[in-house]
């Protein structure tokens, strides 16, 4: 220790400058003008996925759903977001009423140009796609379907707390996306539908919904409603993925999916959905963290960060 500390101040200065030089060279190599795009930490994001799953089954009405709301609110506050809650009641076609809450974290509130990033945090109360019929009334863990999108947004929130971009960013965590029974489209996307009814003049420059993006075998294609409504935004995101070398994004057409972007599009917002709908464990008891990977979260997270920092 003593010997190392006795080295000349010149060599210490060179050593101190090295990480900076490396960063400048890396920024030049990636070819995007802003060298200060924060680095997405895939391990940190994966921890956010696991922490949600560890809470338990997080469907509306369960104590774990409430516990998750506290966890998400706490995390966003910890990461410097201006947090607000949008509570509402939703009456289902079954006649049941759900008490739901959208959780919103704003960054750079003064900026008029705003990017909205959204994901649903609720998990499905029934594994109606499980191969074993005796499991089909049991709740799912929702590692990919629920936790993955939120995990990416929490990691982005953590980074936004450290360095603010020039645009405003609104992170919206929707409730009640996945309560519907198959064949009753109206009981899905309850949180985003409520949000879209209460815009009160809010019109982000772009809204990007992410859902089921944790699959370790991730393949994101160009979803139908997104292609029809917001082709420029969708193309930009796929361009960034290509430039960053993320092969998980494939420029292929996929069918239209009813997801949280649809109420936003219907309300006139420039919105897209990044989703991998080809997931063997969808709505089964097997939707667990071992089917997901940090690399998949990173691909999506880094594309979003680069999009934000390009504005
Ligand atoms: Zn689902």
PDB file of C-alpha atoms and ligand atoms in Angstrom:
ATOM      1  CA  UNK A   1       0.000   0.000   0.000  1.00  0.00           C
ATOM      2  CA  UNK A   2       2.643   2.450   1.031  1.00  0.00           C
ATOM      3  CA  UNK A   3       4.678   1.785  -2.090  1.00  0.00           C
ATOM      4  CA  UNK A   4       1.804   2.222  -4.510  1.00  0.00           C
ATOM      5  CA  UNK A   5       0.812   5.476  -2.901  1.00  0.00           C
ATOM      6  CA  UNK A   6       4.321   6.804  -3.384  1.00  0.00           C
ATOM      7  CA  UNK A   7       4.073   6.713  -7.212  1.00  0.00           C
ATOM      8  CA  UNK A   8       4.411  10.048  -8.991  1.00  0.00           C
ATOM      9  CA  UNK A   9       1.426  12.374  -9.281  1.00  0.00           C
ATOM     10  CA  UNK A  10       1.831  12.395 -13.092  1.00  0.00           C
ATOM     11  CA  UNK A  11       1.185   8.676 -13.426  1.00  0.00           C
ATOM     12  CA  UNK A  12      -1.768   9.022 -11.047  1.00  0.00           C
ATOM     13  CA  UNK A  13      -3.240  11.713 -13.271  1.00  0.00           C
ATOM     14  CA  UNK A  14      -2.819   9.514 -16.357  1.00  0.00           C
ATOM     15  CA  UNK A  15      -4.454   6.619 -14.523  1.00  0.00           C
ATOM     16  CA  UNK A  16      -7.343   8.854 -13.501  1.00  0.00           C
ATOM     17  CA  UNK A  17      -7.816  10.051 -17.079  1.00  0.00           C
ATOM     18  CA  UNK A  18      -7.888   6.536 -18.559  1.00  0.00           C
ATOM     19  CA  UNK A  19     -11.530   5.650 -17.766  1.00  0.00           C
ATOM     20  CA  UNK A  20     -12.600   8.979 -19.283  1.00  0.00           C
ATOM     21  CA  UNK A  21     -10.600   8.328 -22.455  1.00  0.00           C
ATOM     22  CA  UNK A  22     -12.099   4.852 -22.714  1.00  0.00           C
ATOM     23  CA  UNK A  23     -15.591   6.316 -22.380  1.00  0.00           C
ATOM     24  CA  UNK A  24     -14.914   8.882 -25.107  1.00  0.00           C
ATOM     25  CA  UNK A  25     -13.574   6.199 -27.460  1.00  0.00           C
ATOM     26  CA  UNK A  26     -16.540   3.921 -26.715  1.00  0.00           C
ATOM     27  CA  UNK A  27     -18.980   6.759 -27.395  1.00  0.00           C
ATOM     28  CA  UNK A  28     -17.253   7.428 -30.714  1.00  0.00           C
ATOM     29  CA  UNK A  29     -17.445   3.744 -31.607  1.00  0.00           C
ATOM     30  CA  UNK A  30     -21.151   3.426 -30.845  1.00  0.00           C
ATOM     31  CA  UNK A  31     -21.652   6.309 -33.252  1.00  0.00           C
ATOM     32  CA  UNK A  32     -24.326   8.133 -31.319  1.00  0.00           C
ATOM     33  CA  UNK A  33     -23.703  11.770 -30.615  1.00  0.00           C
ATOM     34  CA  UNK A  34     -24.366  11.705 -26.892  1.00  0.00           C
ATOM     35  CA  UNK A  35     -21.614   9.981 -24.982  1.00  0.00           C
ATOM     36  CA  UNK A  36     -23.508  10.338 -21.742  1.00  0.00           C
ATOM     37  CA  UNK A  37     -26.184   7.701 -22.274  1.00  0.00           C
ATOM     38  CA  UNK A  38     -26.164   5.920 -18.925  1.00  0.00           C
ATOM     39  CA  UNK A  39     -25.253   2.280 -18.896  1.00  0.00           C
ATOM     40  CA  UNK A  40     -28.090  -0.143 -18.232  1.00  0.00           C
ATOM     41  CA  UNK A  41     -27.112  -2.564 -15.467  1.00  0.00           C
ATOM     42  CA  UNK A  42     -28.674  -5.899 -16.427  1.00  0.00           C
ATOM     43  CA  UNK A  43     -27.898  -7.507 -13.059  1.00  0.00           C
ATOM     44  CA  UNK A  44     -29.619  -4.669 -11.226  1.00  0.00           C
ATOM     45  CA  UNK A  45     -32.653  -4.966 -13.521  1.00  0.00           C
ATOM     46  CA  UNK A  46     -32.829  -8.719 -12.980  1.00  0.00           C
ATOM     47  CA  UNK A  47     -32.784  -8.162  -9.226  1.00  0.00           C
ATOM     48  CA  UNK A  48     -35.850  -5.932  -9.644  1.00  0.00           C
ATOM     49  CA  UNK A  49     -37.547  -8.809 -11.500  1.00  0.00           C
ATOM     50  CA  UNK A  50     -36.707 -11.319  -8.763  1.00  0.00           C
ATOM     51  CA  UNK A  51     -37.775  -8.967  -5.978  1.00  0.00           C
ATOM     52  CA  UNK A  52     -41.228  -8.622  -7.508  1.00  0.00           C
ATOM     53  CA  UNK A  53     -41.630 -12.379  -7.899  1.00  0.00           C
ATOM     54  CA  UNK A  54     -40.390 -12.882  -4.317  1.00  0.00           C
ATOM     55  CA  UNK A  55     -43.316 -10.804  -3.057  1.00  0.00           C
ATOM     56  CA  UNK A  56     -45.695 -13.529  -4.252  1.00  0.00           C
ATOM     57  CA  UNK A  57     -48.752 -13.653  -6.524  1.00  0.00           C
ATOM     58  CA  UNK A  58     -49.491 -10.001  -7.320  1.00  0.00           C
ATOM     59  CA  UNK A  59     -53.020 -10.021  -8.735  1.00  0.00           C
ATOM     60  CA  UNK A  60     -55.562  -7.308  -7.883  1.00  0.00           C
ATOM     61  CA  UNK A  61     -57.239  -7.917  -4.537  1.00  0.00           C
ATOM     62  CA  UNK A  62     -54.365  -9.932  -3.050  1.00  0.00           C
ATOM     63  CA  UNK A  63     -52.271  -8.641  -0.115  1.00  0.00           C
ATOM     64  CA  UNK A  64     -49.204  -9.181  -2.318  1.00  0.00           C
ATOM     65  CA  UNK A  65     -50.651  -6.769  -4.906  1.00  0.00           C
ATOM     66  CA  UNK A  66     -50.755  -4.093  -2.171  1.00  0.00           C
ATOM     67  CA  UNK A  67     -47.267  -5.028  -1.055  1.00  0.00           C
ATOM     68  CA  UNK A  68     -46.022  -4.635  -4.623  1.00  0.00           C
ATOM     69  CA  UNK A  69     -47.613  -1.187  -4.855  1.00  0.00           C
ATOM     70  CA  UNK A  70     -45.633  -0.145  -1.763  1.00  0.00           C
ATOM     71  CA  UNK A  71     -42.454  -1.653  -3.214  1.00  0.00           C
ATOM     72  CA  UNK A  72     -42.859   0.163  -6.549  1.00  0.00           C
ATOM     73  CA  UNK A  73     -43.766   3.493  -4.980  1.00  0.00           C
ATOM     74  CA  UNK A  74     -40.811   3.208  -2.598  1.00  0.00           C
ATOM     75  CA  UNK A  75     -38.385   2.369  -5.356  1.00  0.00           C
ATOM     76  CA  UNK A  76     -39.485   5.230  -7.619  1.00  0.00           C
ATOM     77  CA  UNK A  77     -39.204   7.671  -4.699  1.00  0.00           C
ATOM     78  CA  UNK A  78     -35.798   6.291  -3.798  1.00  0.00           C
ATOM     79  CA  UNK A  79     -34.738   6.879  -7.429  1.00  0.00           C
ATOM     80  CA  UNK A  80     -35.778  10.525  -7.329  1.00  0.00           C
ATOM     81  CA  UNK A  81     -39.037  10.366  -9.301  1.00  0.00           C
ATOM     82  CA  UNK A  82     -41.927  12.642  -8.543  1.00  0.00           C
ATOM     83  CA  UNK A  83     -44.422   9.918  -7.689  1.00  0.00           C
ATOM     84  CA  UNK A  84     -48.190  10.145  -7.950  1.00  0.00           C
ATOM     85  CA  UNK A  85     -50.927   7.544  -7.686  1.00  0.00           C
ATOM     86  CA  UNK A  86     -54.012   7.237  -9.845  1.00  0.00           C
ATOM     87  CA  UNK A  87     -56.502   5.082  -7.910  1.00  0.00           C
ATOM     88  CA  UNK A  88     -59.746   3.957  -9.543  1.00  0.00           C
ATOM     89  CA  UNK A  89     -62.448   1.326  -9.436  1.00  0.00           C
ATOM     90  CA  UNK A  90     -63.063  -0.976 -12.378  1.00  0.00           C
ATOM     91  CA  UNK A  91     -66.299  -2.915 -12.771  1.00  0.00           C
ATOM     92  CA  UNK A  92     -65.779  -6.155 -14.674  1.00  0.00           C
ATOM     93  CA  UNK A  93     -68.212  -7.849 -17.031  1.00  0.00           C
ATOM     94  CA  UNK A  94     -68.622 -10.449 -14.247  1.00  0.00           C
ATOM     95  CA  UNK A  95     -70.038  -7.687 -12.018  1.00  0.00           C
ATOM     96  CA  UNK A  96     -67.017  -7.783  -9.705  1.00  0.00           C
ATOM     97  CA  UNK A  97     -65.362  -4.496  -8.782  1.00  0.00           C
ATOM     98  CA  UNK A  98     -61.591  -4.150  -8.572  1.00  0.00           C
ATOM     99  CA  UNK A  99     -59.727  -1.419  -6.706  1.00  0.00           C
ATOM    100  CA  UNK A 100     -56.777  -0.555  -8.890  1.00  0.00           C
ATOM    101  CA  UNK A 101     -53.958   2.008  -8.823  1.00  0.00           C
ATOM    102  CA  UNK A 102     -51.759   3.262 -11.656  1.00  0.00           C
ATOM    103  CA  UNK A 103     -48.373   4.349 -10.310  1.00  0.00           C
ATOM    104  CA  UNK A 104     -46.671   7.260 -12.060  1.00  0.00           C
ATOM    105  CA  UNK A 105     -43.096   8.526 -11.684  1.00  0.00           C
ATOM    106  CA  UNK A 106     -42.138  11.769 -13.435  1.00  0.00           C
ATOM    107  CA  UNK A 107     -38.638  12.995 -14.232  1.00  0.00           C
ATOM    108  CA  UNK A 108     -37.705  16.487 -15.411  1.00  0.00           C
ATOM    109  CA  UNK A 109     -41.226  17.830 -14.884  1.00  0.00           C
ATOM    110  CA  UNK A 110     -40.425  21.219 -16.422  1.00  0.00           C
ATOM    111  CA  UNK A 111     -39.651  19.792 -19.870  1.00  0.00           C
ATOM    112  CA  UNK A 112     -42.505  20.146 -22.321  1.00  0.00           C
ATOM    113  CA  UNK A 113     -41.279  17.382 -24.629  1.00  0.00           C
ATOM    114  CA  UNK A 114     -42.022  14.133 -22.800  1.00  0.00           C
ATOM    115  CA  UNK A 115     -41.420  10.437 -23.355  1.00  0.00           C
ATOM    116  CA  UNK A 116     -43.773   8.008 -21.636  1.00  0.00           C
ATOM    117  CA  UNK A 117     -42.525   4.519 -20.733  1.00  0.00           C
ATOM    118  CA  UNK A 118     -45.097   2.047 -19.452  1.00  0.00           C
ATOM    119  CA  UNK A 119     -45.526  -1.534 -18.278  1.00  0.00           C
ATOM    120  CA  UNK A 120     -48.178  -3.383 -16.293  1.00  0.00           C
ATOM    121  CA  UNK A 121     -47.284  -4.537 -12.789  1.00  0.00           C
ATOM    122  CA  UNK A 122     -50.276  -6.738 -11.937  1.00  0.00           C
ATOM    123  CA  UNK A 123     -50.053 -10.477 -12.500  1.00  0.00           C
ATOM    124  CA  UNK A 124     -52.697 -12.865 -13.729  1.00  0.00           C
ATOM    125  CA  UNK A 125     -54.926 -14.469 -11.073  1.00  0.00           C
ATOM    126  CA  UNK A 126     -55.398 -17.685 -13.043  1.00  0.00           C
ATOM    127  CA  UNK A 127     -53.014 -19.878 -15.051  1.00  0.00           C
ATOM    128  CA  UNK A 128     -55.651 -20.621 -17.674  1.00  0.00           C
ATOM    129  CA  UNK A 129     -53.041 -21.725 -20.232  1.00  0.00           C
ATOM    130  CA  UNK A 130     -51.382 -24.239 -17.929  1.00  0.00           C
ATOM    131  CA  UNK A 131     -51.049 -27.694 -19.506  1.00  0.00           C
ATOM    132  CA  UNK A 132     -52.378 -29.222 -16.273  1.00  0.00           C
ATOM    133  CA  UNK A 133     -56.128 -28.433 -15.960  1.00  0.00           C
ATOM    134  CA  UNK A 134     -55.949 -28.640 -12.140  1.00  0.00           C
ATOM    135  CA  UNK A 135     -53.607 -25.609 -12.173  1.00  0.00           C
ATOM    136  CA  UNK A 136     -55.809 -23.350 -14.258  1.00  0.00           C
ATOM    137  CA  UNK A 137     -57.454 -21.558 -11.339  1.00  0.00           C
ATOM    138  CA  UNK A 138     -54.157 -20.884  -9.587  1.00  0.00           C
ATOM    139  CA  UNK A 139     -52.349 -17.516  -9.832  1.00  0.00           C
ATOM    140  CA  UNK A 140     -49.160 -17.138 -11.872  1.00  0.00           C
ATOM    141  CA  UNK A 141     -45.752 -15.862 -10.702  1.00  0.00           C
ATOM    142  CA  UNK A 142     -45.595 -13.496 -13.684  1.00  0.00           C
ATOM    143  CA  UNK A 143     -41.806 -13.275 -13.979  1.00  0.00           C
ATOM    144  CA  UNK A 144     -42.029 -12.413 -17.657  1.00  0.00           C
ATOM    145  CA  UNK A 145     -45.698 -11.382 -17.828  1.00  0.00           C
ATOM    146  CA  UNK A 146     -45.653  -8.510 -15.364  1.00  0.00           C
ATOM    147  CA  UNK A 147     -42.297  -8.320 -13.611  1.00  0.00           C
ATOM    148  CA  UNK A 148     -39.993  -8.085 -16.658  1.00  0.00           C
ATOM    149  CA  UNK A 149     -41.297  -4.798 -18.076  1.00  0.00           C
ATOM    150  CA  UNK A 150     -41.435  -3.203 -14.638  1.00  0.00           C
ATOM    151  CA  UNK A 151     -37.886  -4.402 -13.889  1.00  0.00           C
ATOM    152  CA  UNK A 152     -36.563  -2.603 -16.981  1.00  0.00           C
ATOM    153  CA  UNK A 153     -38.434   0.577 -16.059  1.00  0.00           C
ATOM    154  CA  UNK A 154     -37.156   0.492 -12.460  1.00  0.00           C
ATOM    155  CA  UNK A 155     -33.587   0.205 -13.716  1.00  0.00           C
ATOM    156  CA  UNK A 156     -34.212   3.140 -16.077  1.00  0.00           C
ATOM    157  CA  UNK A 157     -35.691   5.074 -13.138  1.00  0.00           C
ATOM    158  CA  UNK A 158     -32.559   4.355 -11.108  1.00  0.00           C
ATOM    159  CA  UNK A 159     -30.428   5.773 -13.932  1.00  0.00           C
ATOM    160  CA  UNK A 160     -32.702   8.789 -14.449  1.00  0.00           C
ATOM    161  CA  UNK A 161     -32.203   9.558 -10.763  1.00  0.00           C
ATOM    162  CA  UNK A 162     -28.475   9.795 -11.433  1.00  0.00           C
ATOM    163  CA  UNK A 163     -28.460  11.740 -14.699  1.00  0.00           C
ATOM    164  CA  UNK A 164     -31.417  13.593 -16.145  1.00  0.00           C
ATOM    165  CA  UNK A 165     -31.890  13.785 -19.930  1.00  0.00           C
ATOM    166  CA  UNK A 166     -33.057  16.969 -21.670  1.00  0.00           C
ATOM    167  CA  UNK A 167     -36.548  15.574 -22.258  1.00  0.00           C
ATOM    168  CA  UNK A 168     -39.084  14.766 -19.586  1.00  0.00           C
ATOM    169  CA  UNK A 169     -39.704  11.096 -18.854  1.00  0.00           C
ATOM    170  CA  UNK A 170     -42.891   9.684 -17.368  1.00  0.00           C
ATOM    171  CA  UNK A 171     -42.768   6.135 -16.090  1.00  0.00           C
ATOM    172  CA  UNK A 172     -46.280   4.734 -15.841  1.00  0.00           C
ATOM    173  CA  UNK A 173     -46.886   1.401 -14.126  1.00  0.00           C
ATOM    174  CA  UNK A 174     -50.332   0.183 -15.102  1.00  0.00           C
ATOM    175  CA  UNK A 175     -52.569  -1.912 -12.916  1.00  0.00           C
ATOM    176  CA  UNK A 176     -55.239  -4.385 -14.049  1.00  0.00           C
ATOM    177  CA  UNK A 177     -53.827  -5.384 -17.416  1.00  0.00           C
ATOM    178  CA  UNK A 178     -54.231  -9.120 -16.998  1.00  0.00           C
ATOM    179  CA  UNK A 179     -57.511  -9.811 -15.188  1.00  0.00           C
ATOM    180  CA  UNK A 180     -59.651 -10.585 -18.218  1.00  0.00           C
ATOM    181  CA  UNK A 181     -60.901 -14.013 -19.188  1.00  0.00           C
ATOM    182  CA  UNK A 182     -59.989 -15.086 -22.692  1.00  0.00           C
ATOM    183  CA  UNK A 183     -62.669 -13.972 -25.104  1.00  0.00           C
ATOM    184  CA  UNK A 184     -63.633 -10.907 -23.024  1.00  0.00           C
ATOM    185  CA  UNK A 185     -61.224  -8.257 -24.300  1.00  0.00           C
ATOM    186  CA  UNK A 186     -63.016  -5.587 -22.289  1.00  0.00           C
ATOM    187  CA  UNK A 187     -61.707  -6.810 -18.911  1.00  0.00           C
ATOM    188  CA  UNK A 188     -58.069  -6.443 -19.993  1.00  0.00           C
ATOM    189  CA  UNK A 189     -55.981  -3.267 -19.978  1.00  0.00           C
ATOM    190  CA  UNK A 190     -58.050  -1.633 -17.224  1.00  0.00           C
ATOM    191  CA  UNK A 191     -55.242   0.618 -15.993  1.00  0.00           C
ATOM    192  CA  UNK A 192     -54.225   1.926 -19.385  1.00  0.00           C
ATOM    193  CA  UNK A 193     -57.871   2.467 -20.362  1.00  0.00           C
ATOM    194  CA  UNK A 194     -58.407   4.524 -17.207  1.00  0.00           C
ATOM    195  CA  UNK A 195     -55.186   6.450 -17.819  1.00  0.00           C
ATOM    196  CA  UNK A 196     -56.260   7.184 -21.403  1.00  0.00           C
ATOM    197  CA  UNK A 197     -59.624   8.554 -20.174  1.00  0.00           C
ATOM    198  CA  UNK A 198     -57.865  10.911 -17.737  1.00  0.00           C
ATOM    199  CA  UNK A 199     -55.204  12.485 -19.924  1.00  0.00           C
ATOM    200  CA  UNK A 200     -56.320  16.061 -19.121  1.00  0.00           C
ATOM    201  CA  UNK A 201     -54.220  17.477 -21.948  1.00  0.00           C
ATOM    202  CA  UNK A 202     -51.225  15.205 -21.389  1.00  0.00           C
ATOM    203  CA  UNK A 203     -49.751  14.326 -24.768  1.00  0.00           C
ATOM    204  CA  UNK A 204     -46.315  12.736 -24.716  1.00  0.00           C
ATOM    205  CA  UNK A 205     -44.128  12.968 -27.800  1.00  0.00           C
ATOM    206  CA  UNK A 206     -43.940   9.172 -27.725  1.00  0.00           C
ATOM    207  CA  UNK A 207     -45.239   6.378 -25.508  1.00  0.00           C
ATOM    208  CA  UNK A 208     -43.506   3.003 -25.390  1.00  0.00           C
ATOM    209  CA  UNK A 209     -45.208   0.097 -23.650  1.00  0.00           C
ATOM    210  CA  UNK A 210     -43.069  -2.935 -22.835  1.00  0.00           C
ATOM    211  CA  UNK A 211     -44.568  -6.299 -21.900  1.00  0.00           C
ATOM    212  CA  UNK A 212     -43.181  -9.859 -21.754  1.00  0.00           C
ATOM    213  CA  UNK A 213     -39.679  -8.769 -22.695  1.00  0.00           C
ATOM    214  CA  UNK A 214     -37.771 -10.932 -20.196  1.00  0.00           C
ATOM    215  CA  UNK A 215     -37.902 -14.240 -22.100  1.00  0.00           C
ATOM    216  CA  UNK A 216     -34.346 -15.607 -22.302  1.00  0.00           C
ATOM    217  CA  UNK A 217     -35.194 -16.572 -25.873  1.00  0.00           C
ATOM    218  CA  UNK A 218     -36.297 -13.016 -26.679  1.00  0.00           C
ATOM    219  CA  UNK A 219     -37.593 -12.127 -30.130  1.00  0.00           C
ATOM    220  CA  UNK A 220     -39.335  -8.781 -30.505  1.00  0.00           C
ATOM    221  CA  UNK A 221     -41.116  -8.238 -33.800  1.00  0.00           C
ATOM    222  CA  UNK A 222     -43.149  -5.331 -35.161  1.00  0.00           C
ATOM    223  CA  UNK A 223     -46.573  -5.575 -33.522  1.00  0.00           C
ATOM    224  CA  UNK A 224     -49.632  -4.857 -35.652  1.00  0.00           C
ATOM    225  CA  UNK A 225     -51.338  -1.889 -33.906  1.00  0.00           C
ATOM    226  CA  UNK A 226     -47.934  -0.233 -33.403  1.00  0.00           C
ATOM    227  CA  UNK A 227     -47.093  -0.623 -37.088  1.00  0.00           C
ATOM    228  CA  UNK A 228     -50.410   0.853 -38.142  1.00  0.00           C
ATOM    229  CA  UNK A 229     -50.544   3.749 -35.681  1.00  0.00           C
ATOM    230  CA  UNK A 230     -46.931   4.724 -34.974  1.00  0.00           C
ATOM    231  CA  UNK A 231     -44.661   3.375 -37.732  1.00  0.00           C
ATOM    232  CA  UNK A 232     -42.023   6.112 -37.387  1.00  0.00           C
ATOM    233  CA  UNK A 233     -41.545   5.593 -33.647  1.00  0.00           C
ATOM    234  CA  UNK A 234     -41.483   1.819 -34.097  1.00  0.00           C
ATOM    235  CA  UNK A 235     -38.919   2.099 -36.889  1.00  0.00           C
ATOM    236  CA  UNK A 236     -36.697   4.367 -34.784  1.00  0.00           C
ATOM    237  CA  UNK A 237     -36.634   1.837 -31.940  1.00  0.00           C
ATOM    238  CA  UNK A 238     -35.712  -1.000 -34.299  1.00  0.00           C
ATOM    239  CA  UNK A 239     -33.027   1.221 -35.892  1.00  0.00           C
ATOM    240  CA  UNK A 240     -31.474   1.847 -32.472  1.00  0.00           C
ATOM    241  CA  UNK A 241     -31.571  -1.875 -31.654  1.00  0.00           C
ATOM    242  CA  UNK A 242     -29.818  -2.623 -34.915  1.00  0.00           C
ATOM    243  CA  UNK A 243     -27.165   0.035 -34.313  1.00  0.00           C
ATOM    244  CA  UNK A 244     -26.538  -1.354 -30.833  1.00  0.00           C
ATOM    245  CA  UNK A 245     -26.334  -4.890 -32.214  1.00  0.00           C
ATOM    246  CA  UNK A 246     -29.303  -6.333 -30.343  1.00  0.00           C
ATOM    247  CA  UNK A 247     -30.397  -9.267 -32.499  1.00  0.00           C
ATOM    248  CA  UNK A 248     -33.398  -9.804 -30.202  1.00  0.00           C
ATOM    249  CA  UNK A 249     -35.190  -7.168 -32.305  1.00  0.00           C
ATOM    250  CA  UNK A 250     -36.297  -8.673 -35.641  1.00  0.00           C
ATOM    251  CA  UNK A 251     -37.793  -6.506 -38.360  1.00  0.00           C
ATOM    252  CA  UNK A 252     -40.639  -8.914 -39.015  1.00  0.00           C
ATOM    253  CA  UNK A 253     -44.347  -8.247 -38.900  1.00  0.00           C
ATOM    254  CA  UNK A 254     -46.350  -9.825 -36.109  1.00  0.00           C
ATOM    255  CA  UNK A 255     -50.082  -9.861 -35.445  1.00  0.00           C
ATOM    256  CA  UNK A 256     -51.890  -7.106 -33.535  1.00  0.00           C
ATOM    257  CA  UNK A 257     -51.951  -7.691 -29.785  1.00  0.00           C
ATOM    258  CA  UNK A 258     -54.447  -6.192 -27.358  1.00  0.00           C
ATOM    259  CA  UNK A 259     -52.177  -4.595 -24.801  1.00  0.00           C
ATOM    260  CA  UNK A 260     -51.786  -1.365 -22.856  1.00  0.00           C
ATOM    261  CA  UNK A 261     -50.689   0.590 -25.930  1.00  0.00           C
ATOM    262  CA  UNK A 262     -54.124   0.191 -27.543  1.00  0.00           C
ATOM    263  CA  UNK A 263     -56.115   2.562 -25.263  1.00  0.00           C
ATOM    264  CA  UNK A 264     -53.264   5.077 -25.685  1.00  0.00           C
ATOM    265  CA  UNK A 265     -53.385   4.835 -29.470  1.00  0.00           C
ATOM    266  CA  UNK A 266     -57.177   5.184 -29.379  1.00  0.00           C
ATOM    267  CA  UNK A 267     -56.719   8.362 -27.319  1.00  0.00           C
ATOM    268  CA  UNK A 268     -54.488   9.819 -30.047  1.00  0.00           C
ATOM    269  CA  UNK A 269     -51.087   9.115 -28.473  1.00  0.00           C
ATOM    270  CA  UNK A 270     -48.090   8.117 -30.580  1.00  0.00           C
ATOM    271  CA  UNK A 271     -47.674   4.725 -28.902  1.00  0.00           C
ATOM    272  CA  UNK A 272     -46.067   1.350 -29.587  1.00  0.00           C
ATOM    273  CA  UNK A 273     -45.813  -1.987 -27.814  1.00  0.00           C
ATOM    274  CA  UNK A 274     -42.567  -3.933 -27.558  1.00  0.00           C
ATOM    275  CA  UNK A 275     -43.618  -7.497 -26.796  1.00  0.00           C
ATOM    276  CA  UNK A 276     -42.509 -11.064 -27.421  1.00  0.00           C
ATOM    277  CA  UNK A 277     -45.728 -12.991 -27.587  1.00  0.00           C
ATOM    278  CA  UNK A 278     -44.030 -16.284 -28.413  1.00  0.00           C
ATOM    279  CA  UNK A 279     -43.500 -17.536 -24.852  1.00  0.00           C
ATOM    280  CA  UNK A 280     -44.163 -21.166 -23.995  1.00  0.00           C
ATOM    281  CA  UNK A 281     -44.915 -20.368 -20.336  1.00  0.00           C
ATOM    282  CA  UNK A 282     -47.470 -17.628 -21.019  1.00  0.00           C
ATOM    283  CA  UNK A 283     -50.292 -17.758 -18.431  1.00  0.00           C
ATOM    284  CA  UNK A 284     -48.919 -20.931 -16.852  1.00  0.00           C
ATOM    285  CA  UNK A 285     -47.419 -21.687 -13.442  1.00  0.00           C
ATOM    286  CA  UNK A 286     -44.059 -21.951 -15.220  1.00  0.00           C
ATOM    287  CA  UNK A 287     -43.725 -18.211 -15.874  1.00  0.00           C
ATOM    288  CA  UNK A 288     -40.833 -18.021 -13.392  1.00  0.00           C
ATOM    289  CA  UNK A 289     -37.494 -16.109 -13.282  1.00  0.00           C
ATOM    290  CA  UNK A 290     -35.463 -19.057 -14.633  1.00  0.00           C
ATOM    291  CA  UNK A 291     -37.221 -18.555 -18.009  1.00  0.00           C
ATOM    292  CA  UNK A 292     -35.972 -14.944 -18.136  1.00  0.00           C
ATOM    293  CA  UNK A 293     -32.516 -13.447 -18.622  1.00  0.00           C
ATOM    294  CA  UNK A 294     -30.653 -10.258 -17.700  1.00  0.00           C
ATOM    295  CA  UNK A 295     -29.491  -9.992 -21.335  1.00  0.00           C
ATOM    296  CA  UNK A 296     -33.053  -9.689 -22.594  1.00  0.00           C
ATOM    297  CA  UNK A 297     -33.840  -6.951 -20.070  1.00  0.00           C
ATOM    298  CA  UNK A 298     -30.652  -5.168 -21.135  1.00  0.00           C
ATOM    299  CA  UNK A 299     -31.489  -5.234 -24.849  1.00  0.00           C
ATOM    300  CA  UNK A 300     -34.834  -3.539 -24.263  1.00  0.00           C
ATOM    301  CA  UNK A 301     -33.546  -1.206 -21.546  1.00  0.00           C
ATOM    302  CA  UNK A 302     -30.626   0.048 -23.589  1.00  0.00           C
ATOM    303  CA  UNK A 303     -32.799   0.683 -26.652  1.00  0.00           C
ATOM    304  CA  UNK A 304     -35.127   2.798 -24.494  1.00  0.00           C
ATOM    305  CA  UNK A 305     -32.242   4.707 -22.892  1.00  0.00           C
ATOM    306  CA  UNK A 306     -30.686   5.489 -26.273  1.00  0.00           C
ATOM    307  CA  UNK A 307     -34.058   6.604 -27.592  1.00  0.00           C
ATOM    308  CA  UNK A 308     -34.482   8.991 -24.645  1.00  0.00           C
ATOM    309  CA  UNK A 309     -30.970  10.386 -24.890  1.00  0.00           C
ATOM    310  CA  UNK A 310     -31.343  10.964 -28.621  1.00  0.00           C
ATOM    311  CA  UNK A 311     -34.154  13.455 -28.192  1.00  0.00           C
TER     312      UNK A 311
HETATM  313 ZN1  LIG B   1     -50.670 -11.821 -19.451  1.00  0.00          ZN
END
